[in-house]
Structures are given as structure tokens and as C-alpha cells.
């Protein structure tokens, strides 16, 4: 599989740098409210990357953290009158439910920042000892970016902005800041009254870790100095990932991430999503409007991850039609297989181009297109060939993480008596393992516009697409 890398601005093959497992880290949610569908664009694309690797027989180790201590979680837990841990536990649980509904595979490891305070303190100690960090008078500790010549490579901060000499004595204490705020950034924040009870002891006095540090510490803990891929939305390139590189390279050495995968932002109605504009959607908002999580997932993978994707409610309606069409196509293909063909082929058949698209810089919109083209090409296939095509279709579908809507079984009251009799005769033939007879009756039913679907103990009838 090939994928664009933010650091080198070129496509690279994705292969484990060591051993046979592809080990990757994704910056996870800040759990101070419900995740919005922009966040889920990023998480869904990371999921498709993992599923594609796994469908291609590469084992993965997926680590995604929970940010449960930072400026925002502390501020809002206090506003809610809850302890930080109660507050973040509630939002973490909601996030995980949304992930499950959207078909996201749970990460193999999901560490939280609060559970890794000692590791973060140890990393700061290493940085101070090596001259890359210093304590200020109030007991906060800052990373000295002038001490790391590689600073700014990932985000290509231009030289003018990054005259490291100029950053001396300028410091950012907030977790988040913009490009014009290039400055020494905070590793440890001295306790302030607005932190309430949220502080920990450290060699520099009571306080709490800065946001950027948590990922470096958890990566060191679970993936070591060098690992295969690091990912997040584009907003994380600067300063978050730039700061992670600085911290990890200076504290631990090693290569850090071999590959950087950044997902471009989701826009809503052509603009930025924001609470104040009233266009910030959560999964719950869309479910309330009658859409399913799979329709949301379909929309989120409907654009290439390197281009902005514009979300509209109309696109969800289009996704509903597209999913229904895929489901009809798959059912028709299954019907042409013949009842008793169980062939598990390894290839992709007419869905090879769709699979190739996924492996070519994770081109999800082209892969979706390839599913429809493949179904058209497979229209004349029967028996074993239809079965092989269906296996390929299902494999691409699994890599995309899509589940197709089931068609409701026909109301038995609406099934004409002769059709019912044919279906019963076929079921009896099947029970008697009279496959030829059962296939002939199935074909006969199909001619009359009915599909038979066999269950374990019974069959259902559906009008043919
Ligand atoms: P946060 O919970 O704010 O830490 O963000 C979680 C993830 O969502 C990060 O990888 C962000 O970069 C990503 N993200 C935030 N907003 C958007 C958006 N509008 N579109 C795509 N990804 C986003
Ligand atoms: Zn991070």
C-alpha cells in the first residue's frame, strides 16, 4: 500500500519498519464534550487505513489516546461541577459508543493521559537533564525550541518565522496556539487557582502536564523510539506534532514516526464547523434527523482524505440511496451464485480496481466508485464466478468498514400463494439435499421476481431488485 507522507511530501510504501506488525499511533479525542463529525472524519479514515492493511494481511498495532487532562477538560469539568475523572469518563464512554456505531475497530491500546503522569514527569526530567527544557520562576517547565535544530521541519515553518533566536524568552503556556505563536512551549504547568483539585506533585512543584507531552510519553511507553505511522487531523501538524517530534527526539532519540498521515478537515455547508454558527453536528444530531451511522460513515469516506470534504444533509440522503443500491447489487449477485456454492476465493475479481484504489493513497471515493462499476461488470456472472466476485466485493466493503442495510423480509401476507408453495417445495428439496431440484426451484422463483434467502432454520422471501 502507498500513502502520502506529510514530512517528505511524497508517497511511500507502507511496511512495518521492524517485524511483521504495523505499529501506529493516532491522537485521540479530547473528552470534554461529544465528538463532532469532523473529528470522526479523521477517526474513520484512520480506521479505513487499518482495515486496508489488515485486509491485505498485514497485522497492526493501533494505539489511540484519550486526552483527559488539558485546559478544556479542566475548565468544563469545573463548569459542570464534576470531578475531572467523572466528567471525562462520561464523555469517553459516549465517544466509544459513537465509534462502535460508526463501525470503528477499537484500538488495541487506548491509554489516557491522566494514567501516565509518572511517564510524563520522567520525560520532562530527561529533557531538563539534557538541556532541552528549563523551569521558569513560577514552577512551570518549558521546552527550549532553540535547542532543537529540527524544529519546524514537519510543518515547514518558514525561516523568517522560525528564527529560533527570536523565540528566546517568548513562551506559550496555553495548550493550543497558532503558527504566529512559535515559541517555547509548556511541558509542565505550575498549579493555578483555576485548576481546582487537578494537580500532581513533581520535582518542580505541584502542577499538571502540558497537552503536547502526553502523546510523546504514551508513544514511548507503547511503541518505543521508532514506529511506523503517526496520524491526526491537519490542525495537529503545528504545533502539536511538531512539539511531539521535538520532545521525543530530544528525550529519547530514535526516529519517532516513519510516516505522517494527516486528514484534511471536514467543512459544513462550505465553511468551518462551529458551535456559534449552529452547524456543528454530532452523530446524535444526525441520528435524531433519521440518518444512520453507516450513512454518516459513507459520507465521511466519500472524499479523498487530502482534500477538504464538504458535508451537507443532502449528502446523507445520497449516501442512503448509494448504500441501498450496493445492497441490492450484492443480493442480486448472491442470488446468482446458486444456493449451495460456498467458494472462498482469495482474489477481488471485478472489484480489483476498487481494492487497488484503496492501496493507492487511500483513495476511498474511487474505491466506492469501483464497487458500483464492479457490480455492473459482475451482472452476467453466475455460480462459482458470482461467488468469487461476491467474496471480492465483501472484502473491499470490509476494508471500507461499511455494513449494508438489510432488506426487510416481505410481509408473508403479501406473498402470492403459488410463490409460497414454490418456496416451500424448494426448502424441502434443500432439506433433502436435493441441490439440483433446489437450484431449479430457486431459479423459478427468481423468474417470478422473488429472491430466497436461507437462514439456519428457515428461509425468507424478498422481492428481487
Ligand atoms: P480533538 O478532540 O479536538 O483533540 O480532535 C480529535 C481529532 O479530530 C484530531 O485528530 C483533530 O485533528 C481532528 N479534527 C478536528 N476537527 C476536525 C475537522 N473539522 N475535520 C477533520 N478532523 C478534525
Ligand atoms: Zn497527540
CSV table of C-alpha atoms and ligand atoms in Angstrom, one decimal:
chain,number,residue,atom,x,y,z
A,1,UNK,CA,0.0,0.0,0.0
A,2,UNK,CA,1.2,3.5,-0.8
A,3,UNK,CA,0.4,6.6,1.2
A,4,UNK,CA,1.3,10.3,1.2
A,5,UNK,CA,3.7,11.3,4.0
A,6,UNK,CA,3.4,14.9,5.4
A,7,UNK,CA,7.1,15.1,6.4
A,8,UNK,CA,8.6,14.3,3.0
A,9,UNK,CA,5.6,15.4,0.9
A,10,UNK,CA,5.8,12.2,-1.2
A,11,UNK,CA,4.1,8.9,-1.3
A,12,UNK,CA,5.8,5.9,0.3
A,13,UNK,CA,5.1,2.2,0.6
A,14,UNK,CA,3.6,1.4,4.0
A,15,UNK,CA,5.6,-1.5,5.5
A,16,UNK,CA,6.5,-2.3,9.1
A,17,UNK,CA,9.9,-0.9,9.9
A,18,UNK,CA,10.6,-3.9,12.0
A,19,UNK,CA,9.0,-7.3,12.4
A,20,UNK,CA,5.7,-8.0,10.8
A,21,UNK,CA,3.3,-5.8,12.7
A,22,UNK,CA,2.5,-2.3,11.5
A,23,UNK,CA,2.5,-0.2,14.7
A,24,UNK,CA,0.8,3.2,14.6
A,25,UNK,CA,-0.4,6.0,16.9
A,26,UNK,CA,-3.4,8.3,16.4
A,27,UNK,CA,-4.0,11.4,18.6
A,28,UNK,CA,-7.4,10.7,20.2
A,29,UNK,CA,-10.3,12.8,21.3
A,30,UNK,CA,-10.2,15.5,23.9
A,31,UNK,CA,-13.1,14.3,26.1
A,32,UNK,CA,-14.8,17.5,27.2
A,33,UNK,CA,-18.0,17.1,25.0
A,34,UNK,CA,-19.3,14.9,22.2
A,35,UNK,CA,-17.0,14.4,19.3
A,36,UNK,CA,-18.3,16.0,16.1
A,37,UNK,CA,-18.4,14.6,12.7
A,38,UNK,CA,-15.2,16.4,11.7
A,39,UNK,CA,-13.4,14.5,14.4
A,40,UNK,CA,-15.0,11.4,13.0
A,41,UNK,CA,-13.8,12.1,9.5
A,42,UNK,CA,-10.3,11.7,11.0
A,43,UNK,CA,-11.0,8.7,13.1
A,44,UNK,CA,-12.9,6.9,10.3
A,45,UNK,CA,-10.1,7.5,7.8
A,46,UNK,CA,-7.6,6.1,10.3
A,47,UNK,CA,-9.9,3.1,10.6
A,48,UNK,CA,-10.0,2.6,6.9
A,49,UNK,CA,-6.2,2.7,6.8
A,50,UNK,CA,-6.0,0.0,9.4
A,51,UNK,CA,-8.7,-2.2,7.8
A,52,UNK,CA,-7.0,-1.9,4.4
A,53,UNK,CA,-3.7,-3.0,5.9
A,54,UNK,CA,-5.4,-5.9,7.7
A,55,UNK,CA,-7.4,-6.9,4.6
A,56,UNK,CA,-4.0,-7.0,2.8
A,57,UNK,CA,-2.8,-9.5,5.5
A,58,UNK,CA,-0.7,-7.0,7.5
A,59,UNK,CA,-1.1,-7.3,11.2
A,60,UNK,CA,-1.5,-3.9,13.0
A,61,UNK,CA,-1.0,-2.4,16.5
A,62,UNK,CA,-3.2,0.6,16.8
A,63,UNK,CA,-2.7,3.0,19.8
A,64,UNK,CA,-5.1,5.9,20.2
A,65,UNK,CA,-5.0,8.0,23.4
A,66,UNK,CA,-7.7,9.7,25.3
A,67,UNK,CA,-6.9,13.4,26.2
A,68,UNK,CA,-8.4,13.6,29.7
A,69,UNK,CA,-6.4,16.4,31.2
A,70,UNK,CA,-5.8,19.8,29.4
A,71,UNK,CA,-7.1,23.4,29.6
A,72,UNK,CA,-10.5,22.5,28.1
A,73,UNK,CA,-11.3,19.3,30.1
A,74,UNK,CA,-10.4,21.1,33.4
A,75,UNK,CA,-12.3,24.2,32.5
A,76,UNK,CA,-15.5,22.4,31.6
A,77,UNK,CA,-15.4,19.8,34.4
A,78,UNK,CA,-15.3,22.7,36.8
A,79,UNK,CA,-18.2,24.4,35.0
A,80,UNK,CA,-20.2,21.1,35.2
A,81,UNK,CA,-19.4,20.8,38.9
A,82,UNK,CA,-17.9,17.3,38.4
A,83,UNK,CA,-14.5,15.8,39.2
A,84,UNK,CA,-12.2,15.7,36.2
A,85,UNK,CA,-12.3,11.9,36.2
A,86,UNK,CA,-16.1,11.6,36.4
A,87,UNK,CA,-16.5,14.3,33.7
A,88,UNK,CA,-14.0,12.7,31.3
A,89,UNK,CA,-15.2,9.2,32.0
A,90,UNK,CA,-18.7,10.1,30.8
A,91,UNK,CA,-17.5,11.7,27.6
A,92,UNK,CA,-15.1,8.8,26.9
A,93,UNK,CA,-17.9,6.3,27.2
A,94,UNK,CA,-20.1,8.4,24.8
A,95,UNK,CA,-17.2,8.6,22.4
A,96,UNK,CA,-16.7,4.8,22.4
A,97,UNK,CA,-20.4,4.2,21.7
A,98,UNK,CA,-20.3,6.6,18.7
A,99,UNK,CA,-17.2,4.8,17.5
A,100,UNK,CA,-18.9,1.4,17.7
A,101,UNK,CA,-22.0,2.7,15.8
A,102,UNK,CA,-19.7,4.1,13.1
A,103,UNK,CA,-18.0,0.7,12.7
A,104,UNK,CA,-14.6,1.8,14.0
A,105,UNK,CA,-12.4,-1.1,15.2
A,106,UNK,CA,-11.4,-0.4,18.8
A,107,UNK,CA,-7.7,0.5,19.1
A,108,UNK,CA,-5.6,-2.3,20.6
A,109,UNK,CA,-4.4,0.1,23.3
A,110,UNK,CA,-6.4,3.2,24.4
A,111,UNK,CA,-4.2,4.9,27.0
A,112,UNK,CA,-5.3,8.0,28.9
A,113,UNK,CA,-3.1,11.0,29.8
A,114,UNK,CA,-4.1,11.0,33.5
A,115,UNK,CA,-2.9,7.4,33.8
A,116,UNK,CA,0.5,8.3,32.5
A,117,UNK,CA,1.6,11.2,34.7
A,118,UNK,CA,4.8,9.5,36.0
A,119,UNK,CA,5.9,8.8,32.4
A,120,UNK,CA,5.4,12.4,31.5
A,121,UNK,CA,7.3,13.6,34.5
A,122,UNK,CA,10.2,11.3,33.6
A,123,UNK,CA,10.3,12.6,30.1
A,124,UNK,CA,10.5,16.2,31.4
A,125,UNK,CA,13.3,15.2,33.7
A,126,UNK,CA,15.2,13.8,30.8
A,127,UNK,CA,14.7,16.9,28.7
A,128,UNK,CA,15.8,19.2,31.6
A,129,UNK,CA,18.9,17.0,32.2
A,130,UNK,CA,19.9,17.2,28.5
A,131,UNK,CA,19.4,21.0,28.4
A,132,UNK,CA,16.3,21.0,26.2
A,133,UNK,CA,13.9,22.3,28.9
A,134,UNK,CA,14.1,24.8,31.7
A,135,UNK,CA,11.9,25.7,34.7
A,136,UNK,CA,10.5,29.2,35.0
A,137,UNK,CA,10.1,31.2,38.2
A,138,UNK,CA,6.5,30.1,38.8
A,139,UNK,CA,7.4,26.4,38.6
A,140,UNK,CA,6.3,25.7,35.0
A,141,UNK,CA,8.7,23.9,32.7
A,142,UNK,CA,9.2,24.9,29.0
A,143,UNK,CA,10.8,23.2,26.0
A,144,UNK,CA,13.5,25.4,24.6
A,145,UNK,CA,12.9,25.1,20.9
A,146,UNK,CA,16.2,26.9,20.0
A,147,UNK,CA,17.9,23.7,21.4
A,148,UNK,CA,16.4,21.5,18.6
A,149,UNK,CA,17.6,22.4,15.1
A,150,UNK,CA,15.0,20.1,13.6
A,151,UNK,CA,12.1,22.1,14.9
A,152,UNK,CA,9.6,23.2,12.2
A,153,UNK,CA,10.5,20.5,9.6
A,154,UNK,CA,7.2,18.7,9.6
A,155,UNK,CA,5.1,21.9,9.2
A,156,UNK,CA,7.7,23.7,7.1
A,157,UNK,CA,7.6,26.8,9.2
A,158,UNK,CA,9.4,29.3,7.0
A,159,UNK,CA,12.8,30.5,8.1
A,160,UNK,CA,11.6,34.0,8.9
A,161,UNK,CA,9.0,32.7,11.3
A,162,UNK,CA,11.4,30.3,12.7
A,163,UNK,CA,14.4,32.5,13.5
A,164,UNK,CA,15.0,30.4,16.6
A,165,UNK,CA,17.0,33.2,18.2
A,166,UNK,CA,13.8,35.3,18.3
A,167,UNK,CA,11.9,32.7,20.3
A,168,UNK,CA,14.2,33.2,23.3
A,169,UNK,CA,12.1,34.4,26.2
A,170,UNK,CA,8.8,34.0,24.4
A,171,UNK,CA,6.7,31.3,25.9
A,172,UNK,CA,3.3,29.7,25.3
A,173,UNK,CA,1.6,28.5,28.4
A,174,UNK,CA,-1.7,27.6,26.7
A,175,UNK,CA,-2.1,24.1,25.2
A,176,UNK,CA,-3.3,25.4,21.9
A,177,UNK,CA,-1.8,28.2,19.8
A,178,UNK,CA,-1.4,29.3,16.2
A,179,UNK,CA,1.6,29.5,13.9
A,180,UNK,CA,2.4,33.1,14.8
A,181,UNK,CA,2.9,31.9,18.3
A,182,UNK,CA,6.0,29.9,17.6
A,183,UNK,CA,7.8,29.9,21.0
A,184,UNK,CA,9.0,27.8,23.8
A,185,UNK,CA,6.1,25.6,24.8
A,186,UNK,CA,5.0,24.4,28.1
A,187,UNK,CA,5.8,20.8,29.3
A,188,UNK,CA,4.6,21.2,32.9
A,189,UNK,CA,2.2,23.8,34.1
A,190,UNK,CA,2.5,25.1,37.6
A,191,UNK,CA,-0.7,24.8,39.7
A,192,UNK,CA,-3.1,27.8,39.3
A,193,UNK,CA,-6.3,28.5,41.2
A,194,UNK,CA,-8.4,27.8,38.1
A,195,UNK,CA,-7.1,24.2,38.1
A,196,UNK,CA,-9.1,23.4,41.2
A,197,UNK,CA,-8.1,19.9,42.5
A,198,UNK,CA,-6.4,18.9,39.3
A,199,UNK,CA,-2.7,18.9,40.1
A,200,UNK,CA,0.0,16.4,40.8
A,201,UNK,CA,3.3,16.6,42.7
A,202,UNK,CA,6.5,16.9,40.6
A,203,UNK,CA,10.2,17.9,41.1
A,204,UNK,CA,9.1,21.4,40.0
A,205,UNK,CA,6.2,21.7,42.4
A,206,UNK,CA,2.5,20.9,42.1
A,207,UNK,CA,1.0,21.2,38.6
A,208,UNK,CA,0.0,19.2,35.6
A,209,UNK,CA,1.5,18.2,32.3
A,210,UNK,CA,1.1,20.2,29.1
A,211,UNK,CA,-1.0,18.7,26.3
A,212,UNK,CA,1.8,18.0,23.8
A,213,UNK,CA,3.7,15.9,26.2
A,214,UNK,CA,1.2,13.2,26.8
A,215,UNK,CA,1.4,11.7,23.3
A,216,UNK,CA,5.2,11.6,23.4
A,217,UNK,CA,5.1,9.9,26.8
A,218,UNK,CA,2.5,7.3,25.8
A,219,UNK,CA,4.2,6.6,22.4
A,220,UNK,CA,7.4,6.0,24.3
A,221,UNK,CA,5.6,3.6,26.6
A,222,UNK,CA,3.7,1.6,24.0
A,223,UNK,CA,5.6,2.0,20.7
A,224,UNK,CA,9.2,3.0,21.7
A,225,UNK,CA,11.5,5.4,19.9
A,226,UNK,CA,10.7,4.3,16.4
A,227,UNK,CA,7.4,3.2,15.0
A,228,UNK,CA,5.5,3.1,11.7
A,229,UNK,CA,3.0,5.9,11.5
A,230,UNK,CA,1.5,8.8,13.4
A,231,UNK,CA,-1.8,10.4,12.5
A,232,UNK,CA,-4.3,13.2,13.2
A,233,UNK,CA,-6.3,15.9,11.6
A,234,UNK,CA,-4.3,18.6,9.7
A,235,UNK,CA,-4.8,21.1,12.5
A,236,UNK,CA,-2.4,18.9,14.6
A,237,UNK,CA,0.6,19.3,12.2
A,238,UNK,CA,1.5,22.6,14.0
A,239,UNK,CA,2.1,22.9,16.9
A,240,UNK,CA,1.1,19.6,18.3
A,241,UNK,CA,3.0,17.1,16.2
A,242,UNK,CA,5.9,19.5,15.7
A,243,UNK,CA,6.2,19.6,19.5
A,244,UNK,CA,5.8,15.9,19.9
A,245,UNK,CA,8.8,15.4,17.5
A,246,UNK,CA,10.9,17.9,19.5
A,247,UNK,CA,10.1,16.3,22.8
A,248,UNK,CA,10.6,12.7,21.7
A,249,UNK,CA,13.7,13.2,19.6
A,250,UNK,CA,15.4,15.2,22.4
A,251,UNK,CA,14.3,13.0,25.3
A,252,UNK,CA,14.6,9.5,23.7
A,253,UNK,CA,16.4,9.7,20.4
A,254,UNK,CA,15.2,7.3,17.7
A,255,UNK,CA,13.4,8.2,14.5
A,256,UNK,CA,9.9,8.6,16.0
A,257,UNK,CA,7.3,8.2,13.3
A,258,UNK,CA,8.4,6.8,10.0
A,259,UNK,CA,5.3,8.2,8.3
A,260,UNK,CA,2.9,11.0,9.0
A,261,UNK,CA,-0.7,10.7,7.9
A,262,UNK,CA,-2.8,13.8,8.2
A,263,UNK,CA,-6.5,14.1,7.3
A,264,UNK,CA,-7.8,17.3,5.9
A,265,UNK,CA,-10.7,19.0,7.7
A,266,UNK,CA,-14.4,18.3,7.1
A,267,UNK,CA,-16.3,21.5,6.3
A,268,UNK,CA,-20.0,22.0,6.8
A,269,UNK,CA,-22.0,23.9,4.1
A,270,UNK,CA,-18.7,25.1,2.7
A,271,UNK,CA,-17.3,26.6,5.9
A,272,UNK,CA,-15.8,25.8,9.2
A,273,UNK,CA,-17.9,24.0,11.7
A,274,UNK,CA,-18.5,25.9,14.9
A,275,UNK,CA,-21.0,25.9,17.7
A,276,UNK,CA,-21.7,29.6,17.3
A,277,UNK,CA,-22.7,29.1,13.7
A,278,UNK,CA,-25.1,26.3,14.7
A,279,UNK,CA,-23.5,24.0,12.1
A,280,UNK,CA,-21.6,21.7,14.4
A,281,UNK,CA,-23.1,18.2,14.0
A,282,UNK,CA,-22.6,15.2,16.3
A,283,UNK,CA,-23.6,11.7,15.4
A,284,UNK,CA,-26.6,12.0,17.8
A,285,UNK,CA,-27.7,15.1,16.0
A,286,UNK,CA,-27.8,13.2,12.7
A,287,UNK,CA,-29.5,10.2,14.2
A,288,UNK,CA,-32.2,12.5,15.6
A,289,UNK,CA,-32.7,13.6,12.0
A,290,UNK,CA,-33.3,10.0,11.0
A,291,UNK,CA,-29.9,9.1,9.4
A,292,UNK,CA,-28.0,6.0,10.3
A,293,UNK,CA,-24.4,5.9,11.4
A,294,UNK,CA,-23.5,3.9,8.3
A,295,UNK,CA,-24.9,6.7,6.1
A,296,UNK,CA,-22.6,9.1,8.1
A,297,UNK,CA,-19.6,6.8,7.6
A,298,UNK,CA,-20.4,6.6,3.8
A,299,UNK,CA,-20.3,10.4,3.6
A,300,UNK,CA,-17.1,10.7,5.5
A,301,UNK,CA,-15.3,8.3,3.3
A,302,UNK,CA,-16.8,9.8,0.2
A,303,UNK,CA,-14.0,12.3,-0.3
A,304,UNK,CA,-10.2,11.9,-0.6
A,305,UNK,CA,-8.5,12.5,2.8
A,306,UNK,CA,-6.1,15.0,1.3
A,307,UNK,CA,-8.9,17.3,0.1
A,308,UNK,CA,-11.4,19.2,2.2
A,309,UNK,CA,-14.8,17.4,2.3
A,310,UNK,CA,-18.0,19.5,2.4
A,311,UNK,CA,-20.7,18.0,4.5
A,312,UNK,CA,-24.4,18.6,3.7
A,313,UNK,CA,-27.6,16.9,4.9
A,314,UNK,CA,-28.3,16.2,1.2
A,315,UNK,CA,-25.1,14.2,1.0
A,316,UNK,CA,-26.5,11.9,3.7
A,317,UNK,CA,-29.6,11.3,1.6
A,318,UNK,CA,-27.4,10.4,-1.3
A,319,UNK,CA,-25.5,8.0,0.9
A,320,UNK,CA,-28.7,6.3,1.8
A,321,UNK,CA,-29.5,5.7,-1.8
A,322,UNK,CA,-26.0,4.6,-2.6
A,323,UNK,CA,-26.0,2.1,0.3
A,324,UNK,CA,-29.3,0.7,-0.8
A,325,UNK,CA,-28.1,0.3,-4.3
A,326,UNK,CA,-25.0,-1.6,-3.1
A,327,UNK,CA,-27.1,-3.8,-1.0
A,328,UNK,CA,-29.4,-4.6,-4.0
A,329,UNK,CA,-26.4,-5.3,-6.2
A,330,UNK,CA,-24.9,-7.6,-3.6
A,331,UNK,CA,-28.2,-9.5,-3.1
A,332,UNK,CA,-28.6,-10.0,-6.8
A,333,UNK,CA,-25.0,-11.3,-7.0
A,334,UNK,CA,-25.7,-13.7,-4.1
A,335,UNK,CA,-28.9,-14.9,-5.8
A,336,UNK,CA,-27.0,-15.7,-9.0
A,337,UNK,CA,-24.4,-17.7,-7.0
A,338,UNK,CA,-26.8,-20.6,-6.7
A,339,UNK,CA,-27.9,-21.8,-3.3
A,340,UNK,CA,-25.1,-24.1,-2.4
A,341,UNK,CA,-22.0,-22.6,-3.8
A,342,UNK,CA,-19.6,-21.8,-1.0
A,343,UNK,CA,-16.4,-20.7,-2.6
A,344,UNK,CA,-13.9,-18.6,-0.8
A,345,UNK,CA,-11.6,-17.2,-3.4
A,346,UNK,CA,-8.6,-15.1,-2.5
A,347,UNK,CA,-8.9,-12.5,-5.3
A,348,UNK,CA,-11.0,-9.5,-5.9
A,349,UNK,CA,-12.4,-10.3,-9.3
A,350,UNK,CA,-14.3,-7.3,-10.8
A,351,UNK,CA,-13.5,-5.4,-7.6
A,352,UNK,CA,-9.8,-5.5,-8.2
A,353,UNK,CA,-9.7,-1.8,-9.3
A,354,UNK,CA,-11.6,-0.8,-6.1
A,355,UNK,CA,-9.1,-2.6,-4.0
A,356,UNK,CA,-6.2,-1.1,-6.0
A,357,UNK,CA,-7.7,2.4,-5.3
A,358,UNK,CA,-7.7,1.8,-1.6
A,359,UNK,CA,-4.0,0.9,-1.8
A,360,UNK,CA,-3.2,3.9,-3.9
A,361,UNK,CA,-3.0,6.7,-1.2
A,362,UNK,CA,-6.2,5.5,0.4
A,363,UNK,CA,-8.5,6.7,-2.4
A,364,UNK,CA,-11.8,6.0,-0.8
A,365,UNK,CA,-14.0,7.8,-3.3
A,366,UNK,CA,-12.5,5.9,-6.2
A,367,UNK,CA,-12.9,2.7,-4.2
A,368,UNK,CA,-16.6,3.4,-3.7
A,369,UNK,CA,-17.0,4.1,-7.4
A,370,UNK,CA,-15.2,0.8,-8.1
A,371,UNK,CA,-17.8,-1.1,-6.1
A,372,UNK,CA,-20.6,0.2,-8.4
A,373,UNK,CA,-18.5,-0.4,-11.5
A,374,UNK,CA,-17.6,-3.9,-10.3
A,375,UNK,CA,-21.3,-4.8,-9.6
A,376,UNK,CA,-22.2,-3.7,-13.2
A,377,UNK,CA,-19.4,-5.9,-14.6
A,378,UNK,CA,-20.5,-8.8,-12.5
A,379,UNK,CA,-24.0,-8.6,-13.7
A,380,UNK,CA,-23.7,-11.6,-16.0
A,381,UNK,CA,-21.7,-13.8,-13.6
A,382,UNK,CA,-23.4,-16.9,-12.2
A,383,UNK,CA,-22.4,-19.8,-10.0
A,384,UNK,CA,-18.8,-20.0,-8.9
A,385,UNK,CA,-17.9,-16.8,-10.7
A,386,UNK,CA,-20.6,-14.9,-9.0
A,387,UNK,CA,-19.4,-16.3,-5.7
A,388,UNK,CA,-15.8,-15.3,-6.3
A,389,UNK,CA,-17.0,-11.8,-7.3
A,390,UNK,CA,-19.1,-11.5,-4.1
A,391,UNK,CA,-16.1,-12.5,-2.0
A,392,UNK,CA,-14.1,-9.7,-3.6
A,393,UNK,CA,-17.0,-7.2,-3.1
A,394,UNK,CA,-17.3,-8.2,0.6
A,395,UNK,CA,-13.5,-7.8,1.1
A,396,UNK,CA,-13.5,-4.3,-0.2
A,397,UNK,CA,-16.6,-3.5,1.8
A,398,UNK,CA,-14.9,-4.7,5.0
A,399,UNK,CA,-11.8,-2.6,4.3
A,400,UNK,CA,-14.1,0.4,3.9
A,401,UNK,CA,-15.9,-0.6,7.1
A,402,UNK,CA,-19.3,-0.5,5.5
A,403,UNK,CA,-22.2,-2.6,6.6
A,404,UNK,CA,-25.1,-2.7,4.1
A,405,UNK,CA,-28.7,-2.3,5.1
A,406,UNK,CA,-30.7,-5.5,5.3
A,407,UNK,CA,-33.9,-5.5,3.2
A,408,UNK,CA,-36.9,-6.1,5.4
A,409,UNK,CA,-38.3,-9.6,4.6
A,410,UNK,CA,-41.6,-9.4,2.7
A,411,UNK,CA,-44.8,-9.4,4.7
A,412,UNK,CA,-45.9,-13.1,4.4
A,413,UNK,CA,-49.5,-11.9,3.9
A,414,UNK,CA,-48.3,-10.2,0.6
A,415,UNK,CA,-46.6,-13.3,-0.9
A,416,UNK,CA,-48.9,-14.9,-3.5
A,417,UNK,CA,-49.9,-18.5,-2.7
A,418,UNK,CA,-48.2,-20.1,-5.7
A,419,UNK,CA,-44.9,-18.4,-4.8
A,420,UNK,CA,-45.2,-19.5,-1.3
A,421,UNK,CA,-45.8,-23.1,-2.5
A,422,UNK,CA,-42.7,-23.0,-4.7
A,423,UNK,CA,-40.6,-21.7,-1.9
A,424,UNK,CA,-41.8,-24.4,0.4
A,425,UNK,CA,-41.0,-27.1,-2.2
A,426,UNK,CA,-37.5,-25.6,-2.6
A,427,UNK,CA,-37.0,-25.6,1.2
A,428,UNK,CA,-38.0,-29.3,1.3
A,429,UNK,CA,-35.7,-30.1,-1.6
A,430,UNK,CA,-32.9,-28.3,0.2
A,431,UNK,CA,-33.5,-30.2,3.5
A,432,UNK,CA,-33.3,-33.4,1.4
A,433,UNK,CA,-30.0,-32.2,0.0
A,434,UNK,CA,-31.5,-32.4,-3.5
A,435,UNK,CA,-29.4,-29.5,-4.7
A,436,UNK,CA,-30.3,-29.7,-8.4
A,437,UNK,CA,-34.0,-29.5,-7.6
A,438,UNK,CA,-33.5,-26.7,-5.0
A,439,UNK,CA,-31.5,-24.7,-7.5
A,440,UNK,CA,-34.1,-25.2,-10.2
A,441,UNK,CA,-36.8,-24.0,-7.9
A,442,UNK,CA,-34.8,-21.0,-6.8
A,443,UNK,CA,-34.3,-20.1,-10.5
A,444,UNK,CA,-38.0,-20.5,-11.0
A,445,UNK,CA,-38.8,-18.2,-8.1
A,446,UNK,CA,-36.3,-15.6,-9.4
A,447,UNK,CA,-38.1,-15.6,-12.8
A,448,UNK,CA,-41.2,-14.7,-10.9
A,449,UNK,CA,-39.4,-11.8,-9.1
A,450,UNK,CA,-38.6,-13.4,-5.8
A,451,UNK,CA,-35.3,-14.0,-4.0
A,452,UNK,CA,-34.9,-16.7,-1.4
A,453,UNK,CA,-32.6,-16.1,1.5
A,454,UNK,CA,-31.7,-19.1,3.6
A,455,UNK,CA,-31.4,-18.8,7.3
A,456,UNK,CA,-30.4,-21.6,9.7
A,457,UNK,CA,-33.9,-22.9,10.4
A,458,UNK,CA,-36.0,-21.2,7.8
A,459,UNK,CA,-35.9,-19.1,4.6
A,460,UNK,CA,-37.3,-15.7,3.8
A,461,UNK,CA,-38.6,-14.3,0.6
A,462,UNK,CA,-37.7,-10.9,-0.8
A,463,UNK,CA,-38.9,-9.1,-3.9
A,464,UNK,CA,-36.0,-9.2,-6.4
A,465,UNK,CA,-34.1,-5.9,-7.1
B,1,LIG,P1,-9.8,16.8,19.4
B,1,LIG,O1,-10.8,16.1,20.1
B,1,LIG,O2,-10.1,18.3,19.2
B,1,LIG,O3,-8.4,16.6,20.1
B,1,LIG,O4,-9.7,16.2,17.9
B,1,LIG,C1,-9.7,14.9,17.6
B,1,LIG,C2,-9.2,14.7,16.2
B,1,LIG,O5,-10.1,15.3,15.3
B,1,LIG,C3,-7.9,15.3,15.9
B,1,LIG,O6,-7.1,14.4,15.1
B,1,LIG,C4,-8.2,16.5,15.1
B,1,LIG,O7,-7.2,16.9,14.2
B,1,LIG,C5,-9.4,16.1,14.3
B,1,LIG,N1,-10.3,17.1,13.8
B,1,LIG,C6,-10.8,18.2,14.5
B,1,LIG,N2,-11.6,18.9,13.7
B,1,LIG,C7,-11.7,18.3,12.5
B,1,LIG,C8,-12.4,18.5,11.3
B,1,LIG,N3,-13.3,19.5,11.1
B,1,LIG,N4,-12.3,17.6,10.3
B,1,LIG,C9,-11.4,16.5,10.4
B,1,LIG,N5,-10.8,16.3,11.5
B,1,LIG,C10,-10.9,17.1,12.6
B,2,LIG,ZN1,-1.0,13.8,20.0
